[in-house]
Short mmCIF file of C-alpha atoms in Angstrom, two decimals:
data_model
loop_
_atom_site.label_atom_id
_atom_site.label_comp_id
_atom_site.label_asym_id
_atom_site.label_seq_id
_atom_site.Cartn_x
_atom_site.Cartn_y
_atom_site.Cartn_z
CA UNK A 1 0.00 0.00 0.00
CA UNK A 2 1.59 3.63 -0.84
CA UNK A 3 0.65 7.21 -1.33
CA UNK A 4 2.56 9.12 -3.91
CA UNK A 5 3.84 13.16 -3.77
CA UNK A 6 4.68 14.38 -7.44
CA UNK A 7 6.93 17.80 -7.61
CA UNK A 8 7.80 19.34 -10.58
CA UNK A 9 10.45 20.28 -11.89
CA UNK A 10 12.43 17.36 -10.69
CA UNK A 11 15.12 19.43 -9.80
CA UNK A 12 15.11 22.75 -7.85
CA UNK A 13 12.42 24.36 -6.57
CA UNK A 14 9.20 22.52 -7.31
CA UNK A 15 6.46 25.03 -8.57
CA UNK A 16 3.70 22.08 -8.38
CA UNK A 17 3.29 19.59 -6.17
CA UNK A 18 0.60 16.91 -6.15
CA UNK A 19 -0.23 13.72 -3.91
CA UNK A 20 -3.01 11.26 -4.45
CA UNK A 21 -6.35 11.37 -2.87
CA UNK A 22 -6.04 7.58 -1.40
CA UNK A 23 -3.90 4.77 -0.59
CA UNK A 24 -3.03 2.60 -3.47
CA UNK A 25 -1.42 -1.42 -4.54
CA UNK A 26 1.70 -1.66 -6.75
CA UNK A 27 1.03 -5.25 -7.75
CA UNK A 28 3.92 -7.67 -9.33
CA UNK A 29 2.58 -8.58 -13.14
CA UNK A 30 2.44 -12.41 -12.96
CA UNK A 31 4.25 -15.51 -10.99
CA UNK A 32 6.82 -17.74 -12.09
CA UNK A 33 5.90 -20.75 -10.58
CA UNK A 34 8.26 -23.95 -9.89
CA UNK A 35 8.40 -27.88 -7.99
CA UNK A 36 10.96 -29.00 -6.03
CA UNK A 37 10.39 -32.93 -5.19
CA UNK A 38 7.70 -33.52 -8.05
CA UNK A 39 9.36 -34.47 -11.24
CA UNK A 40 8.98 -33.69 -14.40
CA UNK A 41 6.95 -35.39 -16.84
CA UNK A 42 7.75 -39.39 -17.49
CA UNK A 43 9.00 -39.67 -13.97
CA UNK A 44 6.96 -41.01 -11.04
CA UNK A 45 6.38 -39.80 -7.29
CA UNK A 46 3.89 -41.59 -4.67
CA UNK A 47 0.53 -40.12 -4.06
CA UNK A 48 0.61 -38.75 -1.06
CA UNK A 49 4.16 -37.29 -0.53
CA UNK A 50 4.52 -33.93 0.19
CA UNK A 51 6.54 -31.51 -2.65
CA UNK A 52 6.68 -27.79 -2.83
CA UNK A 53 5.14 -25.34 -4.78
CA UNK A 54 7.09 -21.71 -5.31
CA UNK A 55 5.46 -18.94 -6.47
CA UNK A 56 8.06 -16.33 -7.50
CA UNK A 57 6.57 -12.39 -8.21
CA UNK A 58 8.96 -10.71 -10.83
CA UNK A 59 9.27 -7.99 -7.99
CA UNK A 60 13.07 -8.08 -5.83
CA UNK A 61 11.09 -7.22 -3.04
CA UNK A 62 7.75 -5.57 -1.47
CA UNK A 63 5.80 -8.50 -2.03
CA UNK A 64 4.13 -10.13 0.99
CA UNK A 65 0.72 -11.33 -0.51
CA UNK A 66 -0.23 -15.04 0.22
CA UNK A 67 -1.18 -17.01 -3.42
CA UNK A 68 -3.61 -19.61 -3.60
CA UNK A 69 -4.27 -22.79 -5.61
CA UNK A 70 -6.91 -22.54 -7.92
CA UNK A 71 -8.00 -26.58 -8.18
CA UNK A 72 -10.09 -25.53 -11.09
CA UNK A 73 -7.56 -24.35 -13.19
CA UNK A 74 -5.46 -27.94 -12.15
CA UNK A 75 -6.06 -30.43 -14.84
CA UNK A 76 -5.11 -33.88 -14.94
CA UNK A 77 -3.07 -36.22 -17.40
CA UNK A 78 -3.04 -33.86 -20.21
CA UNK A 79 -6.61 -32.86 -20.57
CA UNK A 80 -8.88 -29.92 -19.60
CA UNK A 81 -10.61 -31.77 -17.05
CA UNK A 82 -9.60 -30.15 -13.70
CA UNK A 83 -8.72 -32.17 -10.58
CA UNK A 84 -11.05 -32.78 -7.91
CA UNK A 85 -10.50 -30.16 -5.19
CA UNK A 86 -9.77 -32.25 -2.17
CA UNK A 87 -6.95 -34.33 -3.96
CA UNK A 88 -4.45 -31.43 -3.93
CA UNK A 89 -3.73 -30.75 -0.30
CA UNK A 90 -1.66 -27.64 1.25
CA UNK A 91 -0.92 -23.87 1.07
CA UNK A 92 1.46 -21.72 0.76
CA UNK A 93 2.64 -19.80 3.37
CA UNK A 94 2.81 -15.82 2.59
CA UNK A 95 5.15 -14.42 0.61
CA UNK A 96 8.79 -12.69 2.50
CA UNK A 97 9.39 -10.01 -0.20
CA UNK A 98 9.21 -11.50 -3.75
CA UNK A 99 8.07 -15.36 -3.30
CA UNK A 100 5.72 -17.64 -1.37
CA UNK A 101 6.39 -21.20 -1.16
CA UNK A 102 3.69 -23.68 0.00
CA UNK A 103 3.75 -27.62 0.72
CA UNK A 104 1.23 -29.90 -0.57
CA UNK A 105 0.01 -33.72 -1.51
CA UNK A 106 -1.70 -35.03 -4.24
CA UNK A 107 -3.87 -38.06 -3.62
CA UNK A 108 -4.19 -39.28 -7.20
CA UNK A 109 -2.98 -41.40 -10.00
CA UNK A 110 -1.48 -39.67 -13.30
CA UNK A 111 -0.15 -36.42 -14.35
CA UNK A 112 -1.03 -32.24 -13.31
CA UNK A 113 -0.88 -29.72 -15.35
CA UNK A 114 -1.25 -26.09 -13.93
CA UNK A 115 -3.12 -23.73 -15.90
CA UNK A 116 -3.00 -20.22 -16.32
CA UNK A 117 -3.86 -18.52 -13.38
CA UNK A 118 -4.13 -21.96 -11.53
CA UNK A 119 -1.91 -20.05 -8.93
CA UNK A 120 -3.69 -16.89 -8.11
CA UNK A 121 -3.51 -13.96 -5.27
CA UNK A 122 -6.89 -12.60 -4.84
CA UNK A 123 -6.08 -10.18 -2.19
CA UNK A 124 -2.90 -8.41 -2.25
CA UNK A 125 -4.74 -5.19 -3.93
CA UNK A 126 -7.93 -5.62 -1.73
CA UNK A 127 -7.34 -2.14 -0.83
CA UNK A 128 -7.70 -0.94 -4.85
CA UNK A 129 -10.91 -3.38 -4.99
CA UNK A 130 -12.99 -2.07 -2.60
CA UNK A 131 -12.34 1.36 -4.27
CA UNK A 132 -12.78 0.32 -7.64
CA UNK A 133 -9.26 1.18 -8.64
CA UNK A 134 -9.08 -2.28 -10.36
CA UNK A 135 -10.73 -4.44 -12.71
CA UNK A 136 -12.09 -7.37 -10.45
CA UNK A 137 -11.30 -10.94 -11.37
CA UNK A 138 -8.68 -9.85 -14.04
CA UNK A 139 -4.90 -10.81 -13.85
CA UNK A 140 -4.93 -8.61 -17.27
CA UNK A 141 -1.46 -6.22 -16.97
CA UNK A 142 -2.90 -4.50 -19.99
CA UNK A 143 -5.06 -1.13 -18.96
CA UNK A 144 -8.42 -1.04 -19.41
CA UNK A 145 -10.29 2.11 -18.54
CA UNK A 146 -7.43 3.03 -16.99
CA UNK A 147 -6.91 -0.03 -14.67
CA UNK A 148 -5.20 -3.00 -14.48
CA UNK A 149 -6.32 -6.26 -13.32
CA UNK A 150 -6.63 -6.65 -9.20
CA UNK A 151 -5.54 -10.27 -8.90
CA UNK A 152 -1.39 -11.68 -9.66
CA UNK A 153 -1.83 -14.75 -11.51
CA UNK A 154 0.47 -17.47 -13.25
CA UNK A 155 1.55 -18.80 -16.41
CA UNK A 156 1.11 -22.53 -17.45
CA UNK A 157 3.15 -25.23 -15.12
CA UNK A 158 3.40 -28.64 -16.46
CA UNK A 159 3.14 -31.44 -17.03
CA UNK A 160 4.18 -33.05 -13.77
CA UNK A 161 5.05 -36.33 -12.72
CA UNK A 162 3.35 -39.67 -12.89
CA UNK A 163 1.77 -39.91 -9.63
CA UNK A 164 1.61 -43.50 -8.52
CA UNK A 165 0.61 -45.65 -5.43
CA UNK A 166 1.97 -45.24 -2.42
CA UNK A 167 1.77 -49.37 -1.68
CA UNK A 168 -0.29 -52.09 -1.90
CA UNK A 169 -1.99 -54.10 0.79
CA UNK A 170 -2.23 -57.93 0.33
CA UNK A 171 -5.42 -59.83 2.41
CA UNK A 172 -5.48 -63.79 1.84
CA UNK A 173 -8.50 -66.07 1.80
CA UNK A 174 -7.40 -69.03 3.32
CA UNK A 175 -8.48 -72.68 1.30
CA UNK A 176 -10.18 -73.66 4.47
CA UNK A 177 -11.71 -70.13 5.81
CA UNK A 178 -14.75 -71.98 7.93
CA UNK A 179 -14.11 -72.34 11.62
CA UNK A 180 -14.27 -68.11 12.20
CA UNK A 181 -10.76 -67.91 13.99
CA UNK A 182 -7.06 -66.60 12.55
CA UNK A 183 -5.40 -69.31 14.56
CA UNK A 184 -7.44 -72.63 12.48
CA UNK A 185 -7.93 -70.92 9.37
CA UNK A 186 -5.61 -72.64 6.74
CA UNK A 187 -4.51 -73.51 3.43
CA UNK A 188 -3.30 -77.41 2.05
CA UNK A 189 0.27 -77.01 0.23
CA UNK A 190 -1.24 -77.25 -3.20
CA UNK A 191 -4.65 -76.20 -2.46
CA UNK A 192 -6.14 -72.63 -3.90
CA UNK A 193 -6.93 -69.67 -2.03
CA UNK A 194 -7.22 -66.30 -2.59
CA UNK A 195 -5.31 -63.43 -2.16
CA UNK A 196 -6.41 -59.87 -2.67
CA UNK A 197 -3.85 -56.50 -3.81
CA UNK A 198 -5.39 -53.59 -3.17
CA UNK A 199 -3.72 -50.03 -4.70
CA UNK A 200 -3.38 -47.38 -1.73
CA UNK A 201 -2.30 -43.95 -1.19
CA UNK A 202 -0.13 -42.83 1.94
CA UNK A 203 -0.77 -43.43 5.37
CA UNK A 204 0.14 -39.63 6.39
CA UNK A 205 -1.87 -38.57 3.29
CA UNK A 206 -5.36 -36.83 3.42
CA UNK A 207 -7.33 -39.40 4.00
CA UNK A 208 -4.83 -42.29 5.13
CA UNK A 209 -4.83 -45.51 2.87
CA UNK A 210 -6.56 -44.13 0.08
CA UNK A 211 -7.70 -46.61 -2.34
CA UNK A 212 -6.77 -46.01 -5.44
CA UNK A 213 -9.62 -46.44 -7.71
CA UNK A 214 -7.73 -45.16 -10.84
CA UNK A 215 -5.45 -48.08 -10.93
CA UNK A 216 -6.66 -49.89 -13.79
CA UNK A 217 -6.35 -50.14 -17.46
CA UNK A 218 -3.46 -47.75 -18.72
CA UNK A 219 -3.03 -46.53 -15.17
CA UNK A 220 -1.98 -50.04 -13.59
CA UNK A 221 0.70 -51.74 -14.07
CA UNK A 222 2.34 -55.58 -13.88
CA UNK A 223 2.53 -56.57 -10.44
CA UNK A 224 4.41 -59.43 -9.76
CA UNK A 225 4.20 -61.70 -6.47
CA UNK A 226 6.44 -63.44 -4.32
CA UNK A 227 6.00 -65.87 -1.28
CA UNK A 228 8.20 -64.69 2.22
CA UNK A 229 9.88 -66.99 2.82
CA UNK A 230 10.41 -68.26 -0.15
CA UNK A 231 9.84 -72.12 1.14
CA UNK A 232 7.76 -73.15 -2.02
CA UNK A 233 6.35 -71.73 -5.14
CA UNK A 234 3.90 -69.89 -5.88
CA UNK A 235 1.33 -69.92 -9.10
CA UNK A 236 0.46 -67.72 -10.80
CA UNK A 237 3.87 -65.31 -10.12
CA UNK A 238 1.71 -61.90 -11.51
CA UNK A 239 -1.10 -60.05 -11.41
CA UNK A 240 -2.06 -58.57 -15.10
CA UNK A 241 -2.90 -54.76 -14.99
CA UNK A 242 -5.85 -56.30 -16.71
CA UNK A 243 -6.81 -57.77 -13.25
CA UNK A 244 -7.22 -54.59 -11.43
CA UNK A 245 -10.78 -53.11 -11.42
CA UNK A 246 -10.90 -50.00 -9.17
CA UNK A 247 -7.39 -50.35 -7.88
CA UNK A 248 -8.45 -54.01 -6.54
CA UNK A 249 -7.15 -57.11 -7.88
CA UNK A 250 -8.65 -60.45 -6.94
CA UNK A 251 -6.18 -63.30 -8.11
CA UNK A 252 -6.94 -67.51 -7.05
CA UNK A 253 -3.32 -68.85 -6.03
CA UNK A 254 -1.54 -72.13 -5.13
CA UNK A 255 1.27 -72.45 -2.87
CA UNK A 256 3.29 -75.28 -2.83
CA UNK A 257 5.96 -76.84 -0.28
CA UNK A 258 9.52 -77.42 -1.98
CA UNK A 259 9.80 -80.17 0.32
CA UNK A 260 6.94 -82.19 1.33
CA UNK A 261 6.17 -82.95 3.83
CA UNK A 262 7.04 -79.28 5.76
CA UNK A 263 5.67 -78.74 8.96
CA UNK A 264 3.13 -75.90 8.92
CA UNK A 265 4.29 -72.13 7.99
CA UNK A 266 2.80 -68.67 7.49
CA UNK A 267 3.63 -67.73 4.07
CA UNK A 268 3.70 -64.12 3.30
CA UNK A 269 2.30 -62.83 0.01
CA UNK A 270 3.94 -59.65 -1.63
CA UNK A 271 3.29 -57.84 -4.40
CA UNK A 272 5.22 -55.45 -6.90
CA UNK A 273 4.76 -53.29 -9.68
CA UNK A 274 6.65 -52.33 -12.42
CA UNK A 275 7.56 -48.87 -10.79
CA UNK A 276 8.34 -50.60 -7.50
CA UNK A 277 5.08 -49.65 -5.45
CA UNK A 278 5.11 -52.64 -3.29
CA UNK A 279 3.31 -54.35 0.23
CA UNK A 280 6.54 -54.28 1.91
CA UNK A 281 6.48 -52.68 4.94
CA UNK A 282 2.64 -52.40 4.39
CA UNK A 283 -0.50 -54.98 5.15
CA UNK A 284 0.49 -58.44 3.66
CA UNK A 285 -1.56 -61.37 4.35
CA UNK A 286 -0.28 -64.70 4.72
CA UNK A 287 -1.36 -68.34 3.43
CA UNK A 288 -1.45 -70.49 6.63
CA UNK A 289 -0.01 -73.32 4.72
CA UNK A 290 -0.15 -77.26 5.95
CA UNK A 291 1.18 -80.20 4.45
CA UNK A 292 -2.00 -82.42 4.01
CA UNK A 293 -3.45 -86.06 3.54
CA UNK A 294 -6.16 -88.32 3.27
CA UNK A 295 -5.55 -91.48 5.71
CA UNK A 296 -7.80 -94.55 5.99
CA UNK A 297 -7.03 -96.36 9.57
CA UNK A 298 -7.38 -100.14 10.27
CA UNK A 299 -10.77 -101.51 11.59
CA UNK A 300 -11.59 -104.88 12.96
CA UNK A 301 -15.38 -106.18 13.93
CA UNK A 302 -17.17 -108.96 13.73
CA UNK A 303 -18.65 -110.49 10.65
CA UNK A 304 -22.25 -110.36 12.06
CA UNK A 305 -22.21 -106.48 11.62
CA UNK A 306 -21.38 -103.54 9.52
CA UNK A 307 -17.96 -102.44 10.17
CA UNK A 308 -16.85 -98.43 10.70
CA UNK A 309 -13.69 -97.91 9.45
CA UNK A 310 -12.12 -94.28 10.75
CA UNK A 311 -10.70 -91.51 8.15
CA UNK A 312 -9.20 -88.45 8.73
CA UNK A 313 -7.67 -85.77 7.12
CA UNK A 314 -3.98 -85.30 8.67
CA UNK A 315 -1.71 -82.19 8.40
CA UNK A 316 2.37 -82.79 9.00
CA UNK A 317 3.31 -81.44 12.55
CA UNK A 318 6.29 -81.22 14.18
CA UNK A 319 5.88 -84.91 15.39
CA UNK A 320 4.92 -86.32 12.44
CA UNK A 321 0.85 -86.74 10.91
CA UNK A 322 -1.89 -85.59 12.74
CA UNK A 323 -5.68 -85.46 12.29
CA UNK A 324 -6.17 -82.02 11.83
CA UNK A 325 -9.42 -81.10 13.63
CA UNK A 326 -9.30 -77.40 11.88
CA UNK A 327 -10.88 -79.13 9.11
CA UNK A 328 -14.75 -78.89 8.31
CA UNK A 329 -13.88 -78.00 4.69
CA UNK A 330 -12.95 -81.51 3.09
CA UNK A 331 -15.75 -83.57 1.39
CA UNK A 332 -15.42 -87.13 0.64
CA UNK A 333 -16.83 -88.15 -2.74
CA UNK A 334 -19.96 -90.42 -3.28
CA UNK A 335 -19.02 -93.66 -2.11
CA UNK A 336 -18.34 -95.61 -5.66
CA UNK A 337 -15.05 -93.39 -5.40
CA UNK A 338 -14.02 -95.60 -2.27
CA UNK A 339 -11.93 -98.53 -3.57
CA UNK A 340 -12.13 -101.73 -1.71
CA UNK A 341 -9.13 -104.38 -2.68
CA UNK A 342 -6.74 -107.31 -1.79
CA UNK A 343 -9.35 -109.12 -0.40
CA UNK A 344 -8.18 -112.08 1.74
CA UNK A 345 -9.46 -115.10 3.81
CA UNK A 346 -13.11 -115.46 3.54
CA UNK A 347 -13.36 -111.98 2.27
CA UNK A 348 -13.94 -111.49 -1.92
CA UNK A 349 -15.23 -108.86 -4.12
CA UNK A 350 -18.79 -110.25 -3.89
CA UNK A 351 -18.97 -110.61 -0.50
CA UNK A 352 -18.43 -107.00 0.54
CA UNK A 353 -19.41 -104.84 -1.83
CA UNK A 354 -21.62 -102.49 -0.14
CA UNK A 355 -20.04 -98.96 0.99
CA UNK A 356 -21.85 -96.17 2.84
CA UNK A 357 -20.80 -92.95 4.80
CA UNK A 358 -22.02 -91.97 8.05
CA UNK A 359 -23.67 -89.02 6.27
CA UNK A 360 -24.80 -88.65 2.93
CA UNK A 361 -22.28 -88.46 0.21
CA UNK A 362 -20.82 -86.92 -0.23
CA UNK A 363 -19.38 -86.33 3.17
CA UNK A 364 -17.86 -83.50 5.28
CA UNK A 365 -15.34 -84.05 7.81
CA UNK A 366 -16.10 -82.73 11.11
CA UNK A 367 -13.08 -82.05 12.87
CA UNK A 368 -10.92 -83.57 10.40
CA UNK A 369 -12.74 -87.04 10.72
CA UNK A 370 -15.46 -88.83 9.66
CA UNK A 371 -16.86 -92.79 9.29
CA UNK A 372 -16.65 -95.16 6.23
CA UNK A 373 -19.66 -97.69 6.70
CA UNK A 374 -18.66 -101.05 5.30
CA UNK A 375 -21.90 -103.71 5.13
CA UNK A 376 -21.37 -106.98 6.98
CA UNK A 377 -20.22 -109.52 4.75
CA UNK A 378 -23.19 -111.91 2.98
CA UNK A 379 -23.47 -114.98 3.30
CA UNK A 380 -21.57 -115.08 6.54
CA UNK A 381 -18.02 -115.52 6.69
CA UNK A 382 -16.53 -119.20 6.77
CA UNK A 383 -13.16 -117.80 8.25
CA UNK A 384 -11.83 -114.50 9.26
CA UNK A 385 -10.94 -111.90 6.33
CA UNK A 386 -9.94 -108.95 5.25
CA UNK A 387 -9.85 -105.98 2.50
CA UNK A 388 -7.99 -102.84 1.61
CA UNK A 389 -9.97 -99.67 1.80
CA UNK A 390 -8.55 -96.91 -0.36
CA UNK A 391 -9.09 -93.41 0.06
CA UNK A 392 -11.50 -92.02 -2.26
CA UNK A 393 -10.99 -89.64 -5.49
CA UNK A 394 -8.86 -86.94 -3.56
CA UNK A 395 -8.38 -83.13 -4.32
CA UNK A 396 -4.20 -83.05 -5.42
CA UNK A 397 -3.59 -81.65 -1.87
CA UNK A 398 -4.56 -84.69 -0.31
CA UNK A 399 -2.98 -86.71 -2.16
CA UNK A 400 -1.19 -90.06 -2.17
CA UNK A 401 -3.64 -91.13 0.75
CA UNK A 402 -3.21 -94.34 2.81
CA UNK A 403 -5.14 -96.50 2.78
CA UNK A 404 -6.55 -98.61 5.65
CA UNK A 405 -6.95 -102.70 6.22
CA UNK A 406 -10.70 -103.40 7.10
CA UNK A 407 -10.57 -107.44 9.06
CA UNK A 408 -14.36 -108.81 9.54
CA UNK A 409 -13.54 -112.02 12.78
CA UNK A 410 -15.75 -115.08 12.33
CA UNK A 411 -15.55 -114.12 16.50
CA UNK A 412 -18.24 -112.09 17.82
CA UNK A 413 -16.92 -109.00 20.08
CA UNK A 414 -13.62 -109.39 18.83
CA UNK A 415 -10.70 -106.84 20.40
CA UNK A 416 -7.73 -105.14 19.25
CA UNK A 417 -5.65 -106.54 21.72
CA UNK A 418 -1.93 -108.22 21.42
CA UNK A 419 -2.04 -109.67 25.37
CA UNK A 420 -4.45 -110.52 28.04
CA UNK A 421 -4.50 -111.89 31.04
CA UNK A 422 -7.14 -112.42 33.84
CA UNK A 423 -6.43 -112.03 37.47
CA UNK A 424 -8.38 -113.27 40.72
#
């Protein structure tokens, strides 16, 4: 803000001597306006880390206005289509003579472009707009009924950057995802599940963990994935950028031990891009993987009744098998899928035939277990015998199975027993 005293002659004694009627703004014409930590065009930077904006008056000094962001006049990968307002965070802070420098964010995929007049000070002649010695709205520097334009205003900035993810966060479906709890969810070695890669935006960004919707198509790119520790292998090793819809990509995976059987491990999936965006150091989920099988065990009963003969679905531990009682997921097949062989003593192929499950085929274990039902042998047995009973058709995870020996005894109430003795 000045007032001005005019004299003439310049030199000597002035004769006339004039001085305005009111205060008055000497504006700069225009900002300059420059990035530091946003690149150029072709380059990349995360969404959601901060850069700086400077907005440099072609004035040495004087000028202490405070410029503002115009998001309208901010327009996205090379078209006129102007950003939405709340994914350019930050201000600058006012201006110490000749420039103002600001810090902000920007919360979205692809390329800015700043407009003319996208950075604009609205205020730093307020005094000459409320007296009407401006033209309002203008940034013109060209008079117009005498006046110049009240706002400062900037030339076209851009292209900049290629503004890309921040991370991704991984989630896993386990292959067995029934029983409600983290700790007996799991996955067979072999066996699919699901595992989810989500596109996000910083975690000190505004808002935190922004999805990023615009990854897809053009926007997305390869993403390859990788199992931590790398124990096994993994199948498929990418995710297309065809796969993402909405910055989501939904992919059905197999892991598979090296070295069967392994005892049970959390396997970590990660993903990566192309630029590097990557769930390290961010949500990962992990495949609860477990060695698995089908096993038949021995039975022995008498001939006079149908015989249950156990199965359960095992997992290797760090003693060796074990029924694994997580498991409510496995379904035996109908029961023509059961193979009965080897028949010995009185036993043939005609006089057992007849195979039924405790429940309807096909049946579901229930805490890893469940009953084969074989029918008691007809006509009745001459002499003791016996018959291999195979697992059934298995899922590839289960498999080889082992199978179990089923022995019908001519002797009623028959024990497993090696040694008895009676005392009085």
């Amino acid at each position: 803000m000045v007032r001005v005293r005019m004299t003439t002659p310049a030199t000597g004694t002035a004769t006339v001597v004039a001085c305005s009627t009111d205060n008055f703004a000497i504006r700069p014409t225009s900002f300059t306006v420059t990035a530091s930590a946003v690149p150029a065009l072709g380059a990349t930077i995360k969404v959601g880390s901060n850069f700086n904006f400077t907005a440099t008056s072609n004035v040495a000094s004087g000028y202490t206005g405070t410029p503002a962001i115009v998001p309208a006049s901010v327009f996205v990968d090379g078209t006129t289509t102007p950003i939405t307002a709340t994914n350019l965070v930050g201000a600058f802070a006012a201006a110490t003579g000749a420039a103002a420098t600001g810090t902000f964010q920007y919360n979205e995929l692809g390329t800015i472009t700043l407009n003319t007049d996208a950075v604009l000070d609205t205020s730093f002649t307020s005094l000459d707009q409320a007296s009407g010695g401006c033209v309002l709205n203008s940034t013109s520097n060209v008079l117009s009924g005498g006046k110049y334009g009240c706002n400062i205003g900037s030339a076209v900035f851009g292209p900049l950057g290629r503004f890309i993810p921040d991370h991704f966060d991984t989630v896993v479906t386990q292959g067995c995802n029934t029983t409600g709890t983290v700790a007996q969810i799991f996955t067979y070695s072999g066996q699919p599940f699901t595992a989810t890669i989500t596109a996000r935006g910083a975690a000190t960004a505004t808002p935190a963990n922004k999805q990023m919707t615009k990854y897809a198509g053009t926007y997305a790119q390869t993403t390859s994935l990788t199992v931590v520790p790398a124990s096994g292998t993994l199948s498929p090793l990418q995710a297309l950028s065809s796969d993402f819809v909405s910055g989501v990509a939904t992919k059905t995976l197999v892991f598979t031990f090296t070295t069967l059987p392994s005892v049970p491990a959390a396997i970590t999936i990660r993903a990566t891009d192309t630029d590097g965006v990557t769930s390290l150091g961010a949500t990962e989920g992990a495949v609860n993987a477990r060695a698995g099988r089908f096993s038949v065990s021995n039975a022995l009963g008498a001939d006079l009744y149908p015989l249950s003969v156990p199965w359960a679905v095992q997992y290797y531990g760090a003693s060796g098998w074990i029924t694994n009682s997580d498991d409510t997921c496995t379904a035996v097949p109908a029961t023509s899928a059961i193979g009965l062989s080897n028949y010995k003593g009185g036993l043939t192929s005609t006089t057992v035939t007849a195979v039924t499950l405790l429940t309807a085929a096909p049946a579901t274990a229930r805490n890893g277990a469940g009953i084969i039902t074989l029918a008691k042998p007809s006509p009745k047995l001459a002499r003791s015998g016996s018959v291999w009973v195979s697992p059934p058709t298995l899922p590839s995870w289960l498999q080889p199975g082992v199978a179990g020996l089923a022995n019908f005894s001519i002797f009623n109430g028959a024990k497993e027993f090696i040694y008895m003795r009676e005392i009085y």
